[in-house]
């Protein structure tokens, strides 16, 4: 049965640049928004923590093709592409985590970021510290992209001892290779993540 009494919801990188029209668009990335919205409402109703992560790159970030990296420029700070998708209704109590701001280091996992609840102000608090402060034992993950930042965040959560549920219809992958997302989901499951087959049907 649904038990989110010690859970937090983590919405990974649901930013304009990862949605159709963006510079590193995940195919159909915006289709997950209604599912994400339902989970946001659920966690808000139960007064459980909600965290939204954002890729937050300087314009000369090491992961960009201009610097010899694999990706087109994306999620550059202070651009529209870096903003959360405008149709997301972000709860006022939600926490925000930014990552990938060090120009020389790529950071796929939210656990490599810092809390930034005031726009433009980065704290030194990590996601792990934030979750500990709220006595969170398990995280429910949705967002973009299954094969990169969702994967990395889930694997870090599991390594840190959190339970992890992946909202299967609340994630979408880049699929540089067509099976990348499937592989990532299998890998997360093999490390202990629970794949939640259909939205709002949590548990066995
Ligand atoms: C991501 C590629 C590059 C992601 C971030 O959010 O999954 N993917 N930077
Ligand atoms: Zn990035």
PDB file of C-alpha atoms and ligand atoms in Angstrom:
ATOM      1  CA  UNK A   1       0.000   0.000   0.000  1.00  0.00           C
ATOM      2  CA  UNK A   2       0.918   3.591  -0.438  1.00  0.00           C
ATOM      3  CA  UNK A   3       3.119   4.747   2.404  1.00  0.00           C
ATOM      4  CA  UNK A   4       4.898   8.001   1.855  1.00  0.00           C
ATOM      5  CA  UNK A   5       5.158   8.890   5.536  1.00  0.00           C
ATOM      6  CA  UNK A   6       8.980   8.893   5.372  1.00  0.00           C
ATOM      7  CA  UNK A   7       9.324   9.683   1.691  1.00  0.00           C
ATOM      8  CA  UNK A   8      10.385  12.676  -0.361  1.00  0.00           C
ATOM      9  CA  UNK A   9       9.601  13.339  -3.997  1.00  0.00           C
ATOM     10  CA  UNK A  10      12.525  14.296  -6.239  1.00  0.00           C
ATOM     11  CA  UNK A  11      11.652  15.827  -9.611  1.00  0.00           C
ATOM     12  CA  UNK A  12      14.816  15.682 -11.692  1.00  0.00           C
ATOM     13  CA  UNK A  13      15.714  18.379 -14.229  1.00  0.00           C
ATOM     14  CA  UNK A  14      12.251  19.063 -15.677  1.00  0.00           C
ATOM     15  CA  UNK A  15      13.725  22.083 -17.454  1.00  0.00           C
ATOM     16  CA  UNK A  16      12.943  23.741 -20.778  1.00  0.00           C
ATOM     17  CA  UNK A  17      16.170  22.619 -22.440  1.00  0.00           C
ATOM     18  CA  UNK A  18      15.305  18.959 -21.794  1.00  0.00           C
ATOM     19  CA  UNK A  19      11.776  19.349 -23.195  1.00  0.00           C
ATOM     20  CA  UNK A  20      10.715  19.531 -26.865  1.00  0.00           C
ATOM     21  CA  UNK A  21      12.002  22.812 -28.309  1.00  0.00           C
ATOM     22  CA  UNK A  22      14.971  22.873 -25.926  1.00  0.00           C
ATOM     23  CA  UNK A  23      18.632  22.515 -26.852  1.00  0.00           C
ATOM     24  CA  UNK A  24      18.980  18.971 -25.451  1.00  0.00           C
ATOM     25  CA  UNK A  25      15.377  17.841 -25.818  1.00  0.00           C
ATOM     26  CA  UNK A  26      14.403  14.448 -24.461  1.00  0.00           C
ATOM     27  CA  UNK A  27      11.886  13.032 -26.964  1.00  0.00           C
ATOM     28  CA  UNK A  28       8.396  13.569 -25.512  1.00  0.00           C
ATOM     29  CA  UNK A  29       9.986  14.828 -22.305  1.00  0.00           C
ATOM     30  CA  UNK A  30       7.007  17.059 -21.577  1.00  0.00           C
ATOM     31  CA  UNK A  31       4.592  14.117 -21.660  1.00  0.00           C
ATOM     32  CA  UNK A  32       5.529  13.188 -18.111  1.00  0.00           C
ATOM     33  CA  UNK A  33       4.281  16.495 -16.726  1.00  0.00           C
ATOM     34  CA  UNK A  34       0.704  15.358 -15.856  1.00  0.00           C
ATOM     35  CA  UNK A  35       2.128  12.377 -13.946  1.00  0.00           C
ATOM     36  CA  UNK A  36       4.664  14.556 -12.144  1.00  0.00           C
ATOM     37  CA  UNK A  37       1.868  16.983 -11.325  1.00  0.00           C
ATOM     38  CA  UNK A  38      -0.171  14.235  -9.631  1.00  0.00           C
ATOM     39  CA  UNK A  39       2.788  13.234  -7.485  1.00  0.00           C
ATOM     40  CA  UNK A  40       3.486  16.842  -6.575  1.00  0.00           C
ATOM     41  CA  UNK A  41      -0.119  17.156  -5.409  1.00  0.00           C
ATOM     42  CA  UNK A  42       0.065  13.866  -3.498  1.00  0.00           C
ATOM     43  CA  UNK A  43       3.234  14.794  -1.625  1.00  0.00           C
ATOM     44  CA  UNK A  44       1.937  18.284  -0.960  1.00  0.00           C
ATOM     45  CA  UNK A  45      -1.312  16.889   0.457  1.00  0.00           C
ATOM     46  CA  UNK A  46       0.643  14.591   2.768  1.00  0.00           C
ATOM     47  CA  UNK A  47       3.021  17.419   3.702  1.00  0.00           C
ATOM     48  CA  UNK A  48       6.010  15.437   2.560  1.00  0.00           C
ATOM     49  CA  UNK A  49       9.125  17.131   1.159  1.00  0.00           C
ATOM     50  CA  UNK A  50       9.327  17.871  -2.541  1.00  0.00           C
ATOM     51  CA  UNK A  51      12.659  18.649  -4.176  1.00  0.00           C
ATOM     52  CA  UNK A  52      13.127  19.889  -7.719  1.00  0.00           C
ATOM     53  CA  UNK A  53      16.633  19.572  -9.137  1.00  0.00           C
ATOM     54  CA  UNK A  54      18.008  21.656 -11.970  1.00  0.00           C
ATOM     55  CA  UNK A  55      21.007  21.310 -14.220  1.00  0.00           C
ATOM     56  CA  UNK A  56      22.678  24.702 -13.715  1.00  0.00           C
ATOM     57  CA  UNK A  57      25.631  25.168 -16.025  1.00  0.00           C
ATOM     58  CA  UNK A  58      27.944  28.115 -16.647  1.00  0.00           C
ATOM     59  CA  UNK A  59      28.153  28.926 -20.357  1.00  0.00           C
ATOM     60  CA  UNK A  60      31.586  27.316 -20.749  1.00  0.00           C
ATOM     61  CA  UNK A  61      30.709  24.064 -18.986  1.00  0.00           C
ATOM     62  CA  UNK A  62      33.008  21.095 -19.610  1.00  0.00           C
ATOM     63  CA  UNK A  63      30.127  18.903 -20.850  1.00  0.00           C
ATOM     64  CA  UNK A  64      29.444  21.227 -23.797  1.00  0.00           C
ATOM     65  CA  UNK A  65      30.659  20.418 -27.319  1.00  0.00           C
ATOM     66  CA  UNK A  66      32.365  23.837 -27.415  1.00  0.00           C
ATOM     67  CA  UNK A  67      34.634  22.554 -24.601  1.00  0.00           C
ATOM     68  CA  UNK A  68      35.140  19.077 -26.080  1.00  0.00           C
ATOM     69  CA  UNK A  69      32.234  17.523 -24.172  1.00  0.00           C
ATOM     70  CA  UNK A  70      29.406  15.295 -25.426  1.00  0.00           C
ATOM     71  CA  UNK A  71      26.432  17.682 -25.264  1.00  0.00           C
ATOM     72  CA  UNK A  72      25.171  20.805 -26.960  1.00  0.00           C
ATOM     73  CA  UNK A  73      25.077  23.781 -24.600  1.00  0.00           C
ATOM     74  CA  UNK A  74      22.085  23.334 -22.281  1.00  0.00           C
ATOM     75  CA  UNK A  75      20.638  24.643 -19.014  1.00  0.00           C
ATOM     76  CA  UNK A  76      22.912  27.659 -18.984  1.00  0.00           C
ATOM     77  CA  UNK A  77      22.339  29.795 -15.888  1.00  0.00           C
ATOM     78  CA  UNK A  78      20.034  32.772 -16.406  1.00  0.00           C
ATOM     79  CA  UNK A  79      18.600  31.457 -19.678  1.00  0.00           C
ATOM     80  CA  UNK A  80      15.024  30.289 -20.316  1.00  0.00           C
ATOM     81  CA  UNK A  81      16.389  26.824 -21.108  1.00  0.00           C
ATOM     82  CA  UNK A  82      17.533  26.516 -17.489  1.00  0.00           C
ATOM     83  CA  UNK A  83      14.101  27.320 -16.058  1.00  0.00           C
ATOM     84  CA  UNK A  84      11.658  24.653 -14.927  1.00  0.00           C
ATOM     85  CA  UNK A  85       9.002  23.863 -17.538  1.00  0.00           C
ATOM     86  CA  UNK A  86       6.367  26.626 -17.301  1.00  0.00           C
ATOM     87  CA  UNK A  87       3.406  24.240 -17.041  1.00  0.00           C
ATOM     88  CA  UNK A  88       4.785  22.659 -13.856  1.00  0.00           C
ATOM     89  CA  UNK A  89       2.910  23.919 -10.831  1.00  0.00           C
ATOM     90  CA  UNK A  90       5.659  24.156  -8.247  1.00  0.00           C
ATOM     91  CA  UNK A  91       4.423  23.961  -4.650  1.00  0.00           C
ATOM     92  CA  UNK A  92       5.522  27.022  -2.647  1.00  0.00           C
ATOM     93  CA  UNK A  93       7.150  24.805   0.005  1.00  0.00           C
ATOM     94  CA  UNK A  94       9.229  22.905  -2.556  1.00  0.00           C
ATOM     95  CA  UNK A  95      13.001  22.790  -2.191  1.00  0.00           C
ATOM     96  CA  UNK A  96      15.324  23.498  -5.082  1.00  0.00           C
ATOM     97  CA  UNK A  97      18.675  21.863  -5.764  1.00  0.00           C
ATOM     98  CA  UNK A  98      21.098  23.013  -8.459  1.00  0.00           C
ATOM     99  CA  UNK A  99      24.034  21.042  -9.827  1.00  0.00           C
ATOM    100  CA  UNK A 100      26.638  21.226 -12.569  1.00  0.00           C
ATOM    101  CA  UNK A 101      27.693  24.782 -11.711  1.00  0.00           C
ATOM    102  CA  UNK A 102      31.394  23.947 -11.476  1.00  0.00           C
ATOM    103  CA  UNK A 103      32.649  24.622 -15.037  1.00  0.00           C
ATOM    104  CA  UNK A 104      35.214  21.811 -14.820  1.00  0.00           C
ATOM    105  CA  UNK A 105      33.024  19.020 -13.361  1.00  0.00           C
ATOM    106  CA  UNK A 106      29.918  17.351 -14.769  1.00  0.00           C
ATOM    107  CA  UNK A 107      27.312  16.422 -12.209  1.00  0.00           C
ATOM    108  CA  UNK A 108      24.424  14.202 -13.221  1.00  0.00           C
ATOM    109  CA  UNK A 109      23.277  13.344  -9.710  1.00  0.00           C
ATOM    110  CA  UNK A 110      21.194  15.659  -7.556  1.00  0.00           C
ATOM    111  CA  UNK A 111      23.367  14.482  -4.667  1.00  0.00           C
ATOM    112  CA  UNK A 112      26.250  16.422  -6.241  1.00  0.00           C
ATOM    113  CA  UNK A 113      24.276  19.661  -6.029  1.00  0.00           C
ATOM    114  CA  UNK A 114      23.393  22.187  -3.352  1.00  0.00           C
ATOM    115  CA  UNK A 115      20.126  23.578  -2.045  1.00  0.00           C
ATOM    116  CA  UNK A 116      19.127  26.886  -3.606  1.00  0.00           C
ATOM    117  CA  UNK A 117      15.652  27.773  -2.366  1.00  0.00           C
ATOM    118  CA  UNK A 118      16.244  31.487  -2.946  1.00  0.00           C
ATOM    119  CA  UNK A 119      16.814  32.067  -6.665  1.00  0.00           C
ATOM    120  CA  UNK A 120      20.384  33.199  -7.292  1.00  0.00           C
ATOM    121  CA  UNK A 121      21.568  32.150  -3.826  1.00  0.00           C
ATOM    122  CA  UNK A 122      23.423  28.858  -3.517  1.00  0.00           C
ATOM    123  CA  UNK A 123      23.727  27.423  -0.019  1.00  0.00           C
ATOM    124  CA  UNK A 124      26.290  24.840   1.067  1.00  0.00           C
ATOM    125  CA  UNK A 125      23.579  22.350   2.071  1.00  0.00           C
ATOM    126  CA  UNK A 126      23.586  19.114   0.094  1.00  0.00           C
ATOM    127  CA  UNK A 127      20.549  17.080  -0.940  1.00  0.00           C
ATOM    128  CA  UNK A 128      21.608  14.357   1.501  1.00  0.00           C
ATOM    129  CA  UNK A 129      21.684  16.883   4.363  1.00  0.00           C
ATOM    130  CA  UNK A 130      18.285  18.248   3.351  1.00  0.00           C
ATOM    131  CA  UNK A 131      16.772  14.752   3.298  1.00  0.00           C
ATOM    132  CA  UNK A 132      18.352  13.903   6.647  1.00  0.00           C
ATOM    133  CA  UNK A 133      16.931  17.085   8.162  1.00  0.00           C
ATOM    134  CA  UNK A 134      13.465  15.881   7.126  1.00  0.00           C
ATOM    135  CA  UNK A 135      14.125  12.307   8.321  1.00  0.00           C
ATOM    136  CA  UNK A 136      13.530  10.961   4.852  1.00  0.00           C
ATOM    137  CA  UNK A 137      14.059   7.224   4.395  1.00  0.00           C
ATOM    138  CA  UNK A 138      12.992   6.790   0.802  1.00  0.00           C
ATOM    139  CA  UNK A 139      12.841   8.883  -2.330  1.00  0.00           C
ATOM    140  CA  UNK A 140      10.394   8.747  -5.212  1.00  0.00           C
ATOM    141  CA  UNK A 141      11.999   9.858  -8.440  1.00  0.00           C
ATOM    142  CA  UNK A 142      10.557  11.266 -11.625  1.00  0.00           C
ATOM    143  CA  UNK A 143      11.830  13.647 -14.306  1.00  0.00           C
ATOM    144  CA  UNK A 144      14.521  13.757 -16.989  1.00  0.00           C
ATOM    145  CA  UNK A 145      16.526  12.000 -18.164  1.00  0.00           C
ATOM    146  CA  UNK A 146      16.070   8.339 -17.197  1.00  0.00           C
ATOM    147  CA  UNK A 147      19.465   7.340 -18.586  1.00  0.00           C
ATOM    148  CA  UNK A 148      21.481  10.226 -17.101  1.00  0.00           C
ATOM    149  CA  UNK A 149      20.351  12.361 -14.202  1.00  0.00           C
ATOM    150  CA  UNK A 150      17.504  10.179 -12.934  1.00  0.00           C
ATOM    151  CA  UNK A 151      19.812   7.152 -13.074  1.00  0.00           C
ATOM    152  CA  UNK A 152      22.681   8.926 -11.294  1.00  0.00           C
ATOM    153  CA  UNK A 153      20.411  10.389  -8.611  1.00  0.00           C
ATOM    154  CA  UNK A 154      18.732   7.036  -7.956  1.00  0.00           C
ATOM    155  CA  UNK A 155      22.026   5.145  -7.724  1.00  0.00           C
ATOM    156  CA  UNK A 156      23.449   7.739  -5.309  1.00  0.00           C
ATOM    157  CA  UNK A 157      20.272   7.579  -3.191  1.00  0.00           C
ATOM    158  CA  UNK A 158      20.591   3.798  -2.964  1.00  0.00           C
ATOM    159  CA  UNK A 159      24.311   4.020  -2.095  1.00  0.00           C
ATOM    160  CA  UNK A 160      23.472   6.441   0.685  1.00  0.00           C
ATOM    161  CA  UNK A 161      20.955   3.955   2.107  1.00  0.00           C
ATOM    162  CA  UNK A 162      17.682   5.458   0.936  1.00  0.00           C
ATOM    163  CA  UNK A 163      14.954   3.351  -0.584  1.00  0.00           C
ATOM    164  CA  UNK A 164      14.217   4.483  -4.128  1.00  0.00           C
ATOM    165  CA  UNK A 165      11.039   4.227  -6.170  1.00  0.00           C
ATOM    166  CA  UNK A 166      11.208   5.145  -9.847  1.00  0.00           C
ATOM    167  CA  UNK A 167       7.926   6.462 -11.213  1.00  0.00           C
ATOM    168  CA  UNK A 168       8.070   4.575 -14.509  1.00  0.00           C
ATOM    169  CA  UNK A 169       5.614   6.766 -16.403  1.00  0.00           C
ATOM    170  CA  UNK A 170       7.076   9.878 -14.792  1.00  0.00           C
ATOM    171  CA  UNK A 171      10.509   9.553 -16.412  1.00  0.00           C
ATOM    172  CA  UNK A 172      11.791   9.754 -20.006  1.00  0.00           C
ATOM    173  CA  UNK A 173      15.227   9.086 -21.458  1.00  0.00           C
ATOM    174  CA  UNK A 174      17.572  10.642 -23.996  1.00  0.00           C
ATOM    175  CA  UNK A 175      18.308   7.220 -25.573  1.00  0.00           C
ATOM    176  CA  UNK A 176      21.506   8.045 -27.417  1.00  0.00           C
ATOM    177  CA  UNK A 177      21.287   4.278 -27.990  1.00  0.00           C
ATOM    178  CA  UNK A 178      17.661   3.141 -28.279  1.00  0.00           C
ATOM    179  CA  UNK A 179      17.806   0.808 -25.258  1.00  0.00           C
ATOM    180  CA  UNK A 180      19.635   3.179 -22.884  1.00  0.00           C
ATOM    181  CA  UNK A 181      16.572   3.950 -20.757  1.00  0.00           C
ATOM    182  CA  UNK A 182      15.584   0.312 -20.430  1.00  0.00           C
ATOM    183  CA  UNK A 183      19.131  -0.544 -19.434  1.00  0.00           C
ATOM    184  CA  UNK A 184      19.204   2.267 -16.879  1.00  0.00           C
ATOM    185  CA  UNK A 185      15.882   1.117 -15.366  1.00  0.00           C
ATOM    186  CA  UNK A 186      17.181  -2.452 -15.112  1.00  0.00           C
ATOM    187  CA  UNK A 187      20.410  -1.225 -13.516  1.00  0.00           C
ATOM    188  CA  UNK A 188      18.540   0.880 -10.939  1.00  0.00           C
ATOM    189  CA  UNK A 189      16.282  -2.096 -10.160  1.00  0.00           C
ATOM    190  CA  UNK A 190      19.301  -4.388  -9.786  1.00  0.00           C
ATOM    191  CA  UNK A 191      20.660  -1.984  -7.160  1.00  0.00           C
ATOM    192  CA  UNK A 192      17.378  -2.116  -5.228  1.00  0.00           C
ATOM    193  CA  UNK A 193      15.150   0.523  -6.796  1.00  0.00           C
ATOM    194  CA  UNK A 194      11.464  -0.307  -7.070  1.00  0.00           C
ATOM    195  CA  UNK A 195       9.903   0.442 -10.447  1.00  0.00           C
ATOM    196  CA  UNK A 196       6.459   1.904  -9.943  1.00  0.00           C
ATOM    197  CA  UNK A 197       4.662   0.600 -12.988  1.00  0.00           C
ATOM    198  CA  UNK A 198       1.825   3.045 -13.180  1.00  0.00           C
ATOM    199  CA  UNK A 199       1.334   6.389 -11.575  1.00  0.00           C
ATOM    200  CA  UNK A 200      -0.305   6.482  -8.173  1.00  0.00           C
ATOM    201  CA  UNK A 201      -0.067   2.721  -7.853  1.00  0.00           C
ATOM    202  CA  UNK A 202       2.760   2.464  -5.349  1.00  0.00           C
ATOM    203  CA  UNK A 203       3.884  -0.744  -3.754  1.00  0.00           C
ATOM    204  CA  UNK A 204       2.913  -4.373  -4.439  1.00  0.00           C
TER     205      UNK A 204
HETATM  206  C1  LIG B   1      21.339  15.555 -18.211  1.00  0.00           C
HETATM  207  C2  LIG B   1      22.704  15.263 -20.036  1.00  0.00           C
HETATM  208  C3  LIG B   1      23.458  16.349 -19.671  1.00  0.00           C
HETATM  209  C4  LIG B   1      20.133  15.127 -17.431  1.00  0.00           C
HETATM  210  C5  LIG B   1      22.090  16.651 -17.816  1.00  0.00           C
HETATM  211  O1  LIG B   1      19.529  15.966 -16.737  1.00  0.00           O
HETATM  212  O2  LIG B   1      19.777  13.926 -17.505  1.00  0.00           O
HETATM  213  N1  LIG B   1      21.658  14.868 -19.308  1.00  0.00           N
HETATM  214  N2  LIG B   1      23.138  17.039 -18.562  1.00  0.00           N
HETATM  215 ZN1  LIG B   2      24.022  18.932 -18.126  1.00  0.00          ZN
END
